[in-house]
mmCIF file with all atom_site columns, C-alpha atoms in Angstrom:
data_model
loop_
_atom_site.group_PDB
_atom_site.id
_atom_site.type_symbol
_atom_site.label_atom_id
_atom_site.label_alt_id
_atom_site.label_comp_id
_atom_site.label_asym_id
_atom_site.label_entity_id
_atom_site.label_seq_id
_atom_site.pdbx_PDB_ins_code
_atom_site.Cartn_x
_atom_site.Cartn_y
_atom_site.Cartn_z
_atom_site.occupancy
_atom_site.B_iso_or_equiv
_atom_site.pdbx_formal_charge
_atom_site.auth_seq_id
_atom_site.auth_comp_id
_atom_site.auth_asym_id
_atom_site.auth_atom_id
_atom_site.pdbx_PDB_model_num
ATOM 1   C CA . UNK V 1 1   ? -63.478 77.019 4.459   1.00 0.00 ? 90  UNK V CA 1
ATOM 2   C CA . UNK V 1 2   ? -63.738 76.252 7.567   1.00 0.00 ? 91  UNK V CA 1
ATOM 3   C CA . UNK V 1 3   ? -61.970 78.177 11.009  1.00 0.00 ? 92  UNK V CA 1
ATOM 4   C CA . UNK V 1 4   ? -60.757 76.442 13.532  1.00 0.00 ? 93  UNK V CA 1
ATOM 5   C CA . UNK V 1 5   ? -60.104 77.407 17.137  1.00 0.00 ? 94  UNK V CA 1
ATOM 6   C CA . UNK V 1 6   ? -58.370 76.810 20.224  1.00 0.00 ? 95  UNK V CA 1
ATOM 7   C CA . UNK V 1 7   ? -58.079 78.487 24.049  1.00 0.00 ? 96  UNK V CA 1
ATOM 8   C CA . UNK V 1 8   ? -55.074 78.562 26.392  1.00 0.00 ? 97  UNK V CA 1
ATOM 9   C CA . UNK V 1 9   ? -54.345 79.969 29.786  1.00 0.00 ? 98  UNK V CA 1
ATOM 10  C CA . UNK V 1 10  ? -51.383 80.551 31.732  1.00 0.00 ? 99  UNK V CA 1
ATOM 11  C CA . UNK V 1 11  ? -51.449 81.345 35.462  1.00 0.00 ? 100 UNK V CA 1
ATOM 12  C CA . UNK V 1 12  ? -47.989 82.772 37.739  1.00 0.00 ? 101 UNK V CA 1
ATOM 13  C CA . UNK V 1 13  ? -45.085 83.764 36.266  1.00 0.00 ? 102 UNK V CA 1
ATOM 14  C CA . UNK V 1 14  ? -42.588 82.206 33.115  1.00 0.00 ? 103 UNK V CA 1
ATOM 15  C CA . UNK V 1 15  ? -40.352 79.613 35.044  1.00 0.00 ? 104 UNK V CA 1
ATOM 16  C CA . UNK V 1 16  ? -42.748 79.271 38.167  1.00 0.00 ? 105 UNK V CA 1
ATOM 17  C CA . UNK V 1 17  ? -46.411 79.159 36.612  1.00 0.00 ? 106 UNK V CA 1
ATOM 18  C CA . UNK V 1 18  ? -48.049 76.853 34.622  1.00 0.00 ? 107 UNK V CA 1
ATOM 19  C CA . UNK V 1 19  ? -51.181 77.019 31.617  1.00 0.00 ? 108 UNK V CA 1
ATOM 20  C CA . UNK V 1 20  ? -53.760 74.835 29.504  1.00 0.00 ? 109 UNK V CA 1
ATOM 21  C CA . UNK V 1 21  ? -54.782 74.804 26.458  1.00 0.00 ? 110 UNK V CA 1
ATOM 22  C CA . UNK V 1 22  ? -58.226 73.224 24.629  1.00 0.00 ? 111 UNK V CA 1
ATOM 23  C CA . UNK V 1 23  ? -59.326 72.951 21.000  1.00 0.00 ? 112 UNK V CA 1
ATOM 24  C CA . UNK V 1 24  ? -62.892 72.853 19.855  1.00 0.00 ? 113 UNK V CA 1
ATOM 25  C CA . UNK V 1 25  ? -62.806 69.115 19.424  1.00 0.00 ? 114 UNK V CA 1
ATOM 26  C CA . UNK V 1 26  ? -61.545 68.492 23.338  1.00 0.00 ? 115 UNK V CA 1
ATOM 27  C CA . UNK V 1 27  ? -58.103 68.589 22.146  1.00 0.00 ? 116 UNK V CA 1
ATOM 28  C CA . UNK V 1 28  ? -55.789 69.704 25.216  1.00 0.00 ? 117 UNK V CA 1
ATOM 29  C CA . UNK V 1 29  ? -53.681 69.339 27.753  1.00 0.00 ? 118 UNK V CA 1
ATOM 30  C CA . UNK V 1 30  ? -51.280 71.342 30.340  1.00 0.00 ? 119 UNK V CA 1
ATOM 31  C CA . UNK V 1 31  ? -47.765 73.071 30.079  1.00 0.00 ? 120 UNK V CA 1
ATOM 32  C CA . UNK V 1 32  ? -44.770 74.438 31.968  1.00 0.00 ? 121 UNK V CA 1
ATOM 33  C CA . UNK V 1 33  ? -41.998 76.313 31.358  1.00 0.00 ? 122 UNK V CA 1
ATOM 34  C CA . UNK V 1 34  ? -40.221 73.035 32.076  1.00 0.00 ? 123 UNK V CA 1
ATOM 35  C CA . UNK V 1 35  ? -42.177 70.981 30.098  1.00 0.00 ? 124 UNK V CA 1
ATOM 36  C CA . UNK V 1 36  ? -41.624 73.593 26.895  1.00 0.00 ? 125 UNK V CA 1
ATOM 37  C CA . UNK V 1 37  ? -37.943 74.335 27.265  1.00 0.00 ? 126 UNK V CA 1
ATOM 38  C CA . UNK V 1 38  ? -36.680 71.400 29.652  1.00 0.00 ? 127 UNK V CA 1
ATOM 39  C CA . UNK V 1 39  ? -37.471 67.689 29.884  1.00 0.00 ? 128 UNK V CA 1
ATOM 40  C CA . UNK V 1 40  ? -40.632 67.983 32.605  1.00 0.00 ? 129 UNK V CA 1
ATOM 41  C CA . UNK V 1 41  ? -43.586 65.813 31.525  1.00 0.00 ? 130 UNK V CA 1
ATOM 42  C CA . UNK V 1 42  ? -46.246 67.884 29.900  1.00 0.00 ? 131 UNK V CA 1
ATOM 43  C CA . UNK V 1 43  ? -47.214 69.304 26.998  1.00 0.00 ? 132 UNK V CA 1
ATOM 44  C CA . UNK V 1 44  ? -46.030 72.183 24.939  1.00 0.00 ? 133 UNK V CA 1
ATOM 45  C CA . UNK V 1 45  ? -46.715 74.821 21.684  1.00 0.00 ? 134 UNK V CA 1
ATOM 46  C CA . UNK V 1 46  ? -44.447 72.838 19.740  1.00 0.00 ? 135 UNK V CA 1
ATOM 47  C CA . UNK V 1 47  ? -45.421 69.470 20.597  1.00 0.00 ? 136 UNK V CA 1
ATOM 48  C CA . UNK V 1 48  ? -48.937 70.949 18.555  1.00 0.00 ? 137 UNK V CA 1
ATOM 49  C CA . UNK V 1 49  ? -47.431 72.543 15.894  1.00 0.00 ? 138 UNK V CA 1
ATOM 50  C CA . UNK V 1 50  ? -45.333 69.096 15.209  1.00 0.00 ? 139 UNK V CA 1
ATOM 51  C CA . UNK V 1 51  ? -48.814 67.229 15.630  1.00 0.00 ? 140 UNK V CA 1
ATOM 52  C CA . UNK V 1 52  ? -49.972 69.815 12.785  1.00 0.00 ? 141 UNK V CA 1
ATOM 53  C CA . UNK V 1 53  ? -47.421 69.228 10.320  1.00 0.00 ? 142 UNK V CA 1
ATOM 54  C CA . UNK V 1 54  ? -47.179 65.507 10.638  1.00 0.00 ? 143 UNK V CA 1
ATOM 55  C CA . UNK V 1 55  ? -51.057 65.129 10.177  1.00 0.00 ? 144 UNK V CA 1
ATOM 56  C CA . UNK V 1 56  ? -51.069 68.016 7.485   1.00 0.00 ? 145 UNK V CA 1
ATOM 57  C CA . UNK V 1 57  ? -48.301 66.704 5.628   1.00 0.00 ? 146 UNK V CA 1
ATOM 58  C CA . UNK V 1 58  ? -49.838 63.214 5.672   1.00 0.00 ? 147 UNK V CA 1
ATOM 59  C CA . UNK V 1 59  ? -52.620 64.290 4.452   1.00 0.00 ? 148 UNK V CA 1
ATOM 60  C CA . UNK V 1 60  ? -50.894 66.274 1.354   1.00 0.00 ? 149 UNK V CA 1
ATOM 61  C CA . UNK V 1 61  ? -48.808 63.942 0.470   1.00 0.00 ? 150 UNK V CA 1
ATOM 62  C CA . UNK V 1 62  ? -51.657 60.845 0.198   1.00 0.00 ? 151 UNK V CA 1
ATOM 63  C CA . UNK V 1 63  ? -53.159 63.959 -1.927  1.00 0.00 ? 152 UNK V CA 1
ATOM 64  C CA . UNK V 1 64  ? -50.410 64.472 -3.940  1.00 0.00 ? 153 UNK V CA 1
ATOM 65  C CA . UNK V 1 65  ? -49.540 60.760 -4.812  1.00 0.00 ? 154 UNK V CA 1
ATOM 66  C CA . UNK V 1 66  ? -53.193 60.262 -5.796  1.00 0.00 ? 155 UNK V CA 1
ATOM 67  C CA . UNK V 1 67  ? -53.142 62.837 -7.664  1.00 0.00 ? 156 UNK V CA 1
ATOM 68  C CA . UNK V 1 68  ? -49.958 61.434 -10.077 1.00 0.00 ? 157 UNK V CA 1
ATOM 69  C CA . UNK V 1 69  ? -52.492 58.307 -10.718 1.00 0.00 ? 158 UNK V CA 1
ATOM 70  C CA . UNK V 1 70  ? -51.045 56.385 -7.494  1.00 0.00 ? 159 UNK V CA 1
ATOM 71  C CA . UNK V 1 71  ? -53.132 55.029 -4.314  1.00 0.00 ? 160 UNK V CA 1
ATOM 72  C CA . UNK V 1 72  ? -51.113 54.902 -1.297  1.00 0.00 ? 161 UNK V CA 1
ATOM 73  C CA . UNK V 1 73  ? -51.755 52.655 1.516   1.00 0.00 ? 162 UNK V CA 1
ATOM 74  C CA . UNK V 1 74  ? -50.211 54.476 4.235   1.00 0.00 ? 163 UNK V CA 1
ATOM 75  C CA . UNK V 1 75  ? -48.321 57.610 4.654   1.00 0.00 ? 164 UNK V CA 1
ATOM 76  C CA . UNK V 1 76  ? -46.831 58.137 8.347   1.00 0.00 ? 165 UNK V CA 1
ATOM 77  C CA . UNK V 1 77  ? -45.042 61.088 9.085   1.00 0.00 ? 166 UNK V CA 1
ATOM 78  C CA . UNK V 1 78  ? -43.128 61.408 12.207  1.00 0.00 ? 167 UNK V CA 1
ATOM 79  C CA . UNK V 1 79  ? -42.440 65.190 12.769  1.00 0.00 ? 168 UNK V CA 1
ATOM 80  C CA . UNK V 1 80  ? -39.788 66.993 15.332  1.00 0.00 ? 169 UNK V CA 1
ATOM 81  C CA . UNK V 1 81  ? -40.220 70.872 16.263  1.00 0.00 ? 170 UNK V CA 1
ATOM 82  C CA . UNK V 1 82  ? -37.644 72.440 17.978  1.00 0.00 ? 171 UNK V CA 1
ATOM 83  C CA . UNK V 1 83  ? -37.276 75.551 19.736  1.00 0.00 ? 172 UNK V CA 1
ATOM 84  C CA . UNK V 1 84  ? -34.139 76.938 20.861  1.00 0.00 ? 173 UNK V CA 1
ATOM 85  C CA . UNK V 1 85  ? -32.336 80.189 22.175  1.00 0.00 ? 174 UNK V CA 1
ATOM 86  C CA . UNK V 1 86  ? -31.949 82.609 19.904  1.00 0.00 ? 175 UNK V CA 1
ATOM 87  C CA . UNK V 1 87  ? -31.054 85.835 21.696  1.00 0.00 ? 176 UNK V CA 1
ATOM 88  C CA . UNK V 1 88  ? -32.895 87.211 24.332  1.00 0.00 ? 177 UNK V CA 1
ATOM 89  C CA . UNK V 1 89  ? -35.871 85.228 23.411  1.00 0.00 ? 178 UNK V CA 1
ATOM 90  C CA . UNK V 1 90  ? -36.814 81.524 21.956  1.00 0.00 ? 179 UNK V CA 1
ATOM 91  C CA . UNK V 1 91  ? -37.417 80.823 18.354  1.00 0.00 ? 180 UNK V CA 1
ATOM 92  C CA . UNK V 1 92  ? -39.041 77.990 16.771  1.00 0.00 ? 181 UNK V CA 1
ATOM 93  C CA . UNK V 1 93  ? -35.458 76.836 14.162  1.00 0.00 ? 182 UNK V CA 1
ATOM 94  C CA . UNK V 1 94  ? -36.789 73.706 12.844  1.00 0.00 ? 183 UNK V CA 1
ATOM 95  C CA . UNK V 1 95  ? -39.558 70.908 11.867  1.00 0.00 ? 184 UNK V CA 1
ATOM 96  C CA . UNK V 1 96  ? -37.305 67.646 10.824  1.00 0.00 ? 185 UNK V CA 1
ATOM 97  C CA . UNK V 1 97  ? -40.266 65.476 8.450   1.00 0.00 ? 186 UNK V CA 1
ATOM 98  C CA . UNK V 1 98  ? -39.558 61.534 8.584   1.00 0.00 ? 187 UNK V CA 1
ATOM 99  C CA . UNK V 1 99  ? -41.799 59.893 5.960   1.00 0.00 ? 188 UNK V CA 1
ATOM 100 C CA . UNK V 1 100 ? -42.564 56.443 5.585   1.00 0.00 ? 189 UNK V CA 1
ATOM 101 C CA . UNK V 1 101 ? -45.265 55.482 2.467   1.00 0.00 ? 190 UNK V CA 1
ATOM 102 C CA . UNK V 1 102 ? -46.630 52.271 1.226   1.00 0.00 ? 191 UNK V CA 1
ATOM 103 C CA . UNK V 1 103 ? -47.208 53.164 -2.697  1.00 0.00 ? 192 UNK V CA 1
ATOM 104 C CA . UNK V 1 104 ? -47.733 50.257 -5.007  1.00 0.00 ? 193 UNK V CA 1
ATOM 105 C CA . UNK V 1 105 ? -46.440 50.669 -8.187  1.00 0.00 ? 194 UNK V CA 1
ATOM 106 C CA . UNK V 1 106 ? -44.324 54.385 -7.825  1.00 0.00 ? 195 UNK V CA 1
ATOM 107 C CA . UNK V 1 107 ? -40.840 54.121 -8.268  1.00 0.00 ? 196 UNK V CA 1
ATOM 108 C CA . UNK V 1 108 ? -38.237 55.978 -5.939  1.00 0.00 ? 197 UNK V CA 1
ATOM 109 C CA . UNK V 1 109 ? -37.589 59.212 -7.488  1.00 0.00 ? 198 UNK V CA 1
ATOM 110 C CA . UNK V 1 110 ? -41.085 59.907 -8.523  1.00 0.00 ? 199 UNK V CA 1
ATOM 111 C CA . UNK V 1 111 ? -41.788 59.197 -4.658  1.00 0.00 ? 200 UNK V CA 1
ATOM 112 C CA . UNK V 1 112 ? -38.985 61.858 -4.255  1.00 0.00 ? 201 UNK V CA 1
ATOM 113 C CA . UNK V 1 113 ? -40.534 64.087 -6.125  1.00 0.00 ? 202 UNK V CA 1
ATOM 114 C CA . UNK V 1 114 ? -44.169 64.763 -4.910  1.00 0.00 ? 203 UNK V CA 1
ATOM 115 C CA . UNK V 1 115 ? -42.943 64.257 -1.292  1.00 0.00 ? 204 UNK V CA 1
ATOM 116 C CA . UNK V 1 116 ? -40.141 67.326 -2.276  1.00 0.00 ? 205 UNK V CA 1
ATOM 117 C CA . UNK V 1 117 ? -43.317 68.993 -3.674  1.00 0.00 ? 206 UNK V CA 1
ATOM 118 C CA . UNK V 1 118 ? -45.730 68.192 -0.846  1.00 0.00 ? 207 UNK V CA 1
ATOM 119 C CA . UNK V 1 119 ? -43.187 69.866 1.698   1.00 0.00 ? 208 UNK V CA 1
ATOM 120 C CA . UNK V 1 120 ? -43.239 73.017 -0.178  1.00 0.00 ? 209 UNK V CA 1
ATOM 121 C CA . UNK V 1 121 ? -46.887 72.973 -0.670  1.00 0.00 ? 210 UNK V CA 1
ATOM 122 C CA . UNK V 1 122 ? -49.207 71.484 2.677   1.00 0.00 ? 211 UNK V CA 1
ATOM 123 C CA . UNK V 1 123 ? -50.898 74.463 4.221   1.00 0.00 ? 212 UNK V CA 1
ATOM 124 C CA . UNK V 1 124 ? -48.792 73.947 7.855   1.00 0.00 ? 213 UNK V CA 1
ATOM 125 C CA . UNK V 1 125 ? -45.627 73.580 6.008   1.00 0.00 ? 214 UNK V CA 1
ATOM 126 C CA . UNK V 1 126 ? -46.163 77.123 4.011   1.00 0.00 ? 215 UNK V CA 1
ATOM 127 C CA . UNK V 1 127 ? -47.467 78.982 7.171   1.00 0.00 ? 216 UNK V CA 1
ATOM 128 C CA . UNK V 1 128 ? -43.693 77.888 8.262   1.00 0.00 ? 217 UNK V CA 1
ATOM 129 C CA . UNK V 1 129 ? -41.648 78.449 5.044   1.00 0.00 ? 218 UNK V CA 1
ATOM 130 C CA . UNK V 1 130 ? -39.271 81.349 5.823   1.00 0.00 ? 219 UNK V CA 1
ATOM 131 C CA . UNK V 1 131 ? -39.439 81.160 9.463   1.00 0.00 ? 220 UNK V CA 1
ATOM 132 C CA . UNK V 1 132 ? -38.802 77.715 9.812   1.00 0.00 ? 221 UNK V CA 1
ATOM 133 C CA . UNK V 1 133 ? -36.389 75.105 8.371   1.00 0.00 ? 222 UNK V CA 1
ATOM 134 C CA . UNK V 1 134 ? -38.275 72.280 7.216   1.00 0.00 ? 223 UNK V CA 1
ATOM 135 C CA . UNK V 1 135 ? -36.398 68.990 6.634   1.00 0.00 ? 224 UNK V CA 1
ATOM 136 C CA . UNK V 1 136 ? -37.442 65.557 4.782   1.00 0.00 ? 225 UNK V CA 1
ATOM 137 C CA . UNK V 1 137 ? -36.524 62.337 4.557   1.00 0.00 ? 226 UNK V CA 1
ATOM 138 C CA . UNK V 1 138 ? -38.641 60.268 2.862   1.00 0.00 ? 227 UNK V CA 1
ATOM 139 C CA . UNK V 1 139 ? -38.905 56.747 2.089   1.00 0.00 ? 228 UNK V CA 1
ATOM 140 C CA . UNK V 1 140 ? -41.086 54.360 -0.080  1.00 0.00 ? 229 UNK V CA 1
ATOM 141 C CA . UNK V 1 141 ? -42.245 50.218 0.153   1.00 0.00 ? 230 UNK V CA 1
ATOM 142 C CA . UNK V 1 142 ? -44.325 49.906 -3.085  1.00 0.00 ? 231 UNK V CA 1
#
């Protein structure tokens, strides 16, 4: 399997500097202190990790509901990361998952089901379990 990478600098101090980040596939973009832990425009660590979980769990799910005999025709997965205070420091406290799937044919609760199962089982969402509380809601047009 594949390993995939990513660079980021940061340049002055926490509240006054500023950094950039790339991925291997041009990916990037710049980020603050304000735009991470305020409302300044820019980009942030958990802007990304959202942008992981929503594609990974996607990705699972379409995955998962194939793999109960169903074909979906979309899954879109709106995720929200936050970070908070926690302390001295900042902590990552949770990724809130809204799903919305086209799947002819399943009914509601086995919808339910394999998107309770994908959320325990995509790759991002187990590199957060214990660390992070992960919340679904899911819904279904068949």
């Amino acid at each position: 399997m594949p390993t995939r990478t990513a660079t980021a600098q940061w340049q002055g101090g926490l509240k006054g500097g500023n950094g950039s980040f790339k991925g291997q596939t041009g990916l990037g973009g710049s980020y603050s202190f304000g735009s991470r832990f305020q409302d300044a425009i820019g980009s942030n660590p958990e802007e990304l990790l959202a942008a992981a979980e929503a594609a990974c769990y996607s990705m699972a799910l379409s995955a998962g509901l194939e793999k109960e005999g169903f074909a979906p025709t979309s899954v879109e997965t709106q995720a929200a990361c936050t970070v908070e205070k926690v302390g001295e420091g900042f902590k990552i406290t949770t990724m809130k998952l809204t799903v919305k799937a086209v799947v002819p044919g399943i009914d509601g609760a086995k919808f339910q089901a394999v998107a309770a199962a994908t959320k325990e089982g995509c790759p991002v969402s187990s590199a957060l379990k214990g660390n992070v509380q992960i919340d679904l809601t899911a819904t279904v047009t068949s």
